[in-house]
XYZ file of C-alpha atoms in Angstrom:
234
model
C -0.016 0.048 -0.024
C 2.774 2.458 0.891
C 6.302 2.337 -0.457
C 9.159 4.695 0.369
C 12.244 4.281 -1.670
C 15.645 6.256 -0.909
C 13.762 9.276 0.499
C 16.059 12.096 1.548
C 14.820 15.093 3.494
C 16.853 18.223 4.445
C 16.084 21.107 6.788
C 18.671 23.603 5.554
C 22.090 21.936 6.185
C 20.481 19.233 8.386
C 20.071 15.746 6.603
C 17.011 14.660 8.496
C 16.062 11.455 6.407
C 18.989 9.562 4.773
C 17.995 7.283 1.963
C 15.038 5.900 3.872
C 13.123 2.915 2.474
C 10.200 1.345 4.025
C 6.928 -0.366 2.964
C 3.576 -0.994 4.653
C 1.312 -3.736 3.246
C -2.544 -3.435 3.076
C -4.005 -4.543 6.433
C -0.858 -4.383 8.391
C 0.372 -2.459 11.538
C 3.782 -1.444 10.845
C 5.570 0.551 13.807
C 8.577 2.903 13.578
C 10.686 3.128 16.656
C 13.695 5.242 17.542
C 15.058 7.824 19.918
C 13.923 11.400 19.961
C 15.229 13.339 16.987
C 15.858 10.082 14.941
C 13.458 11.196 12.162
C 10.160 9.421 12.991
C 8.028 12.529 12.966
C 9.691 13.828 9.879
C 8.879 10.750 8.002
C 5.305 10.841 8.807
C 5.146 14.505 7.925
C 6.962 13.677 4.612
C 4.343 10.923 3.742
C 1.540 13.529 4.479
C 2.878 16.029 2.188
C 3.685 18.599 4.916
C 7.482 18.061 4.449
C 8.815 17.718 0.885
C 11.648 15.228 0.315
C 14.716 16.415 -1.787
C 14.675 13.148 -3.638
C 13.379 9.521 -3.627
C 9.965 8.278 -4.183
C 6.911 7.730 -2.123
C 4.050 5.647 -3.669
C 0.498 5.024 -2.273
C -1.616 2.202 -3.654
C 0.793 2.238 -6.736
C 0.679 5.994 -7.432
C 3.499 8.543 -6.760
C 2.497 11.054 -4.106
C 5.933 12.701 -3.247
C 5.092 15.881 -5.115
C 1.530 16.188 -4.141
C 0.225 18.716 -1.757
C -0.997 17.837 1.650
C -4.670 18.300 0.881
C -4.390 16.076 -2.173
C -2.718 13.212 -0.134
C -5.526 13.651 2.454
C -7.988 13.132 -0.464
C -6.403 9.957 -1.450
C -7.259 8.406 1.827
C -4.204 8.999 4.202
C -5.093 10.518 7.618
C -2.561 11.602 10.114
C -3.080 11.779 13.958
C -0.140 14.008 14.665
C 2.190 14.274 17.688
C 0.547 16.444 20.470
C -2.958 15.716 19.033
C -3.272 19.114 17.351
C -7.015 19.449 17.695
C -8.784 22.628 17.176
C -8.982 23.719 20.865
C -11.433 26.689 20.349
C -14.017 24.524 18.497
C -16.420 22.015 19.938
C -15.837 18.273 19.679
C -18.504 18.059 16.972
C -16.925 20.779 14.929
C -13.548 19.091 15.103
C -15.193 15.909 13.757
C -16.738 17.979 10.986
C -13.280 19.099 9.994
C -12.270 15.564 9.644
C -14.853 15.009 6.998
C -14.071 18.219 5.070
C -13.026 16.396 1.873
C -16.266 14.460 1.686
C -19.759 15.366 0.226
C -21.670 12.111 0.990
C -23.954 13.517 3.701
C -25.542 10.254 4.713
C -22.216 8.420 4.895
C -20.738 11.232 7.042
C -23.800 11.024 9.430
C -23.222 7.251 9.826
C -19.557 7.845 10.482
C -20.320 10.240 13.160
C -22.331 7.575 14.845
C -19.489 5.054 14.439
C -17.068 7.492 16.111
C -19.414 8.069 18.941
C -19.982 4.239 19.358
C -16.125 3.827 19.598
C -15.755 6.843 21.820
C -18.836 7.188 24.014
C -17.188 10.093 25.906
C -16.943 12.155 22.793
C -20.741 11.730 22.262
C -21.287 12.949 25.869
C -19.078 15.946 25.272
C -19.953 16.699 21.590
C -20.955 20.290 22.326
C -17.968 20.906 24.659
C -14.990 23.007 23.589
C -12.235 20.652 22.684
C -9.523 22.415 24.491
C -11.294 21.684 27.812
C -11.149 17.922 27.370
C -8.674 15.700 29.260
C -5.501 14.633 27.483
C -7.016 11.152 26.880
C -10.261 12.518 25.508
C -8.322 14.994 23.142
C -6.300 11.931 21.812
C -9.666 10.306 21.210
C -10.883 13.288 19.366
C -7.755 13.422 17.234
C -8.307 9.792 16.342
C -12.077 10.343 15.709
C -11.343 13.266 13.457
C -8.843 11.185 11.428
C -11.473 8.400 11.086
C -13.991 10.770 9.634
C -11.863 10.837 6.469
C -12.694 7.146 6.026
C -9.009 6.515 5.513
C -7.330 3.583 3.854
C -4.113 4.350 5.846
C -3.781 6.043 9.143
C -0.458 7.567 10.483
C -0.092 7.777 14.190
C 2.482 9.917 15.820
C 3.221 9.173 19.405
C -0.413 8.486 20.426
C 0.729 7.563 24.082
C 2.435 10.829 24.861
C 1.368 12.361 28.144
C -1.290 9.813 28.921
C -1.772 7.836 31.976
C -0.884 4.062 31.757
C -4.577 3.007 31.772
C -5.227 5.555 29.022
C -2.328 4.265 26.972
C -3.764 0.707 27.099
C -7.088 2.040 25.899
C -5.628 4.100 23.129
C -3.589 1.082 21.841
C -6.576 -1.179 22.068
C -8.515 1.292 19.879
C -5.719 1.329 17.316
C -5.730 -2.439 17.075
C -9.455 -2.366 16.810
C -9.231 0.236 13.983
C -6.771 -2.124 12.091
C -8.957 -5.062 12.541
C -11.777 -3.169 11.121
C -9.928 -2.754 7.868
C -7.717 0.239 8.158
C -3.910 -0.062 7.519
C -1.779 1.654 10.221
C 1.713 3.160 10.249
C 2.591 3.802 13.968
C 5.307 5.974 15.473
C 5.811 5.326 19.141
C 8.362 5.744 21.918
C 6.773 3.034 24.002
C 8.450 0.206 21.828
C 7.141 -2.669 23.957
C 3.516 -1.865 23.484
C 3.997 -0.783 19.784
C 5.773 -4.012 18.842
C 3.083 -6.054 20.752
C 0.378 -4.834 18.317
C 2.271 -4.616 15.278
C 3.073 -6.979 12.489
C 6.382 -5.476 11.569
C 8.711 -2.732 12.689
C 11.569 -0.539 11.616
C 14.195 1.031 13.999
C 15.402 4.399 12.793
C 18.690 5.902 14.052
C 20.020 9.308 12.974
C 17.745 9.483 10.101
C 18.521 5.912 8.670
C 16.713 2.614 9.007
C 19.117 0.564 11.102
C 16.873 -2.596 11.754
C 13.803 -4.013 10.288
C 11.802 -7.303 10.784
C 8.869 -9.051 12.126
C 7.527 -7.436 15.278
C 8.114 -10.740 17.401
C 11.578 -10.924 16.127
C 12.414 -7.335 17.102
C 11.116 -7.871 20.573
C 13.780 -10.606 20.947
C 16.605 -8.686 19.230
C 19.407 -7.904 21.786
C 20.231 -4.587 20.223
C 16.615 -3.537 20.309
C 15.997 -4.802 23.792
C 19.122 -2.887 25.084
C 18.319 0.349 23.401
C 14.457 0.642 23.401
C 12.898 -2.017 25.532
C 14.416 -1.256 28.829
C 16.199 -4.618 29.055
């Protein structure tokens, strides 16, 4: 479904992504782990079109997307749950969800998808008229996920969904991500909590200093001594 080949990204003189190649197959959860500043967020922002690569190729469902603008990429079915949630804090919960569906014009389908989001996140239904900035951190993460689901995405990009959340809420968010995948949406997950990320993923990549250092099946990475020492607290 998603194929990056030899992607290079620069921020001025800083070489942020160095010949990165990864792929995500339809139906998978693929996780990307690495230290702060390794290039994880840059990779997701590059896939989303927010950041433009200097060279290399990015294909989605067989079509090149590396020169498309971000709204065009959204229109193809890639939604992004960004680091720090980035909800519209001065708007209501319902208005945030409406923003997630801005590329769609199927009113009946949109209405049905509101109900699906509310069924998955009952707390959002209870707070649908509440200003989003007054929600708890966990509720804001639910809203960011719900907003992304309103696109009816083929592929969802998650950037550090556990950041700043209590352990019980982290477990709930990852259970939701797994459920979204099992419902038919492919997932590319960036997460510092490598243990929990690899526990729900099919495959994983380790990025170090802008380059892919290790890749493999998730269960193999959980047993890899280098990964265990650097990322799993062993």
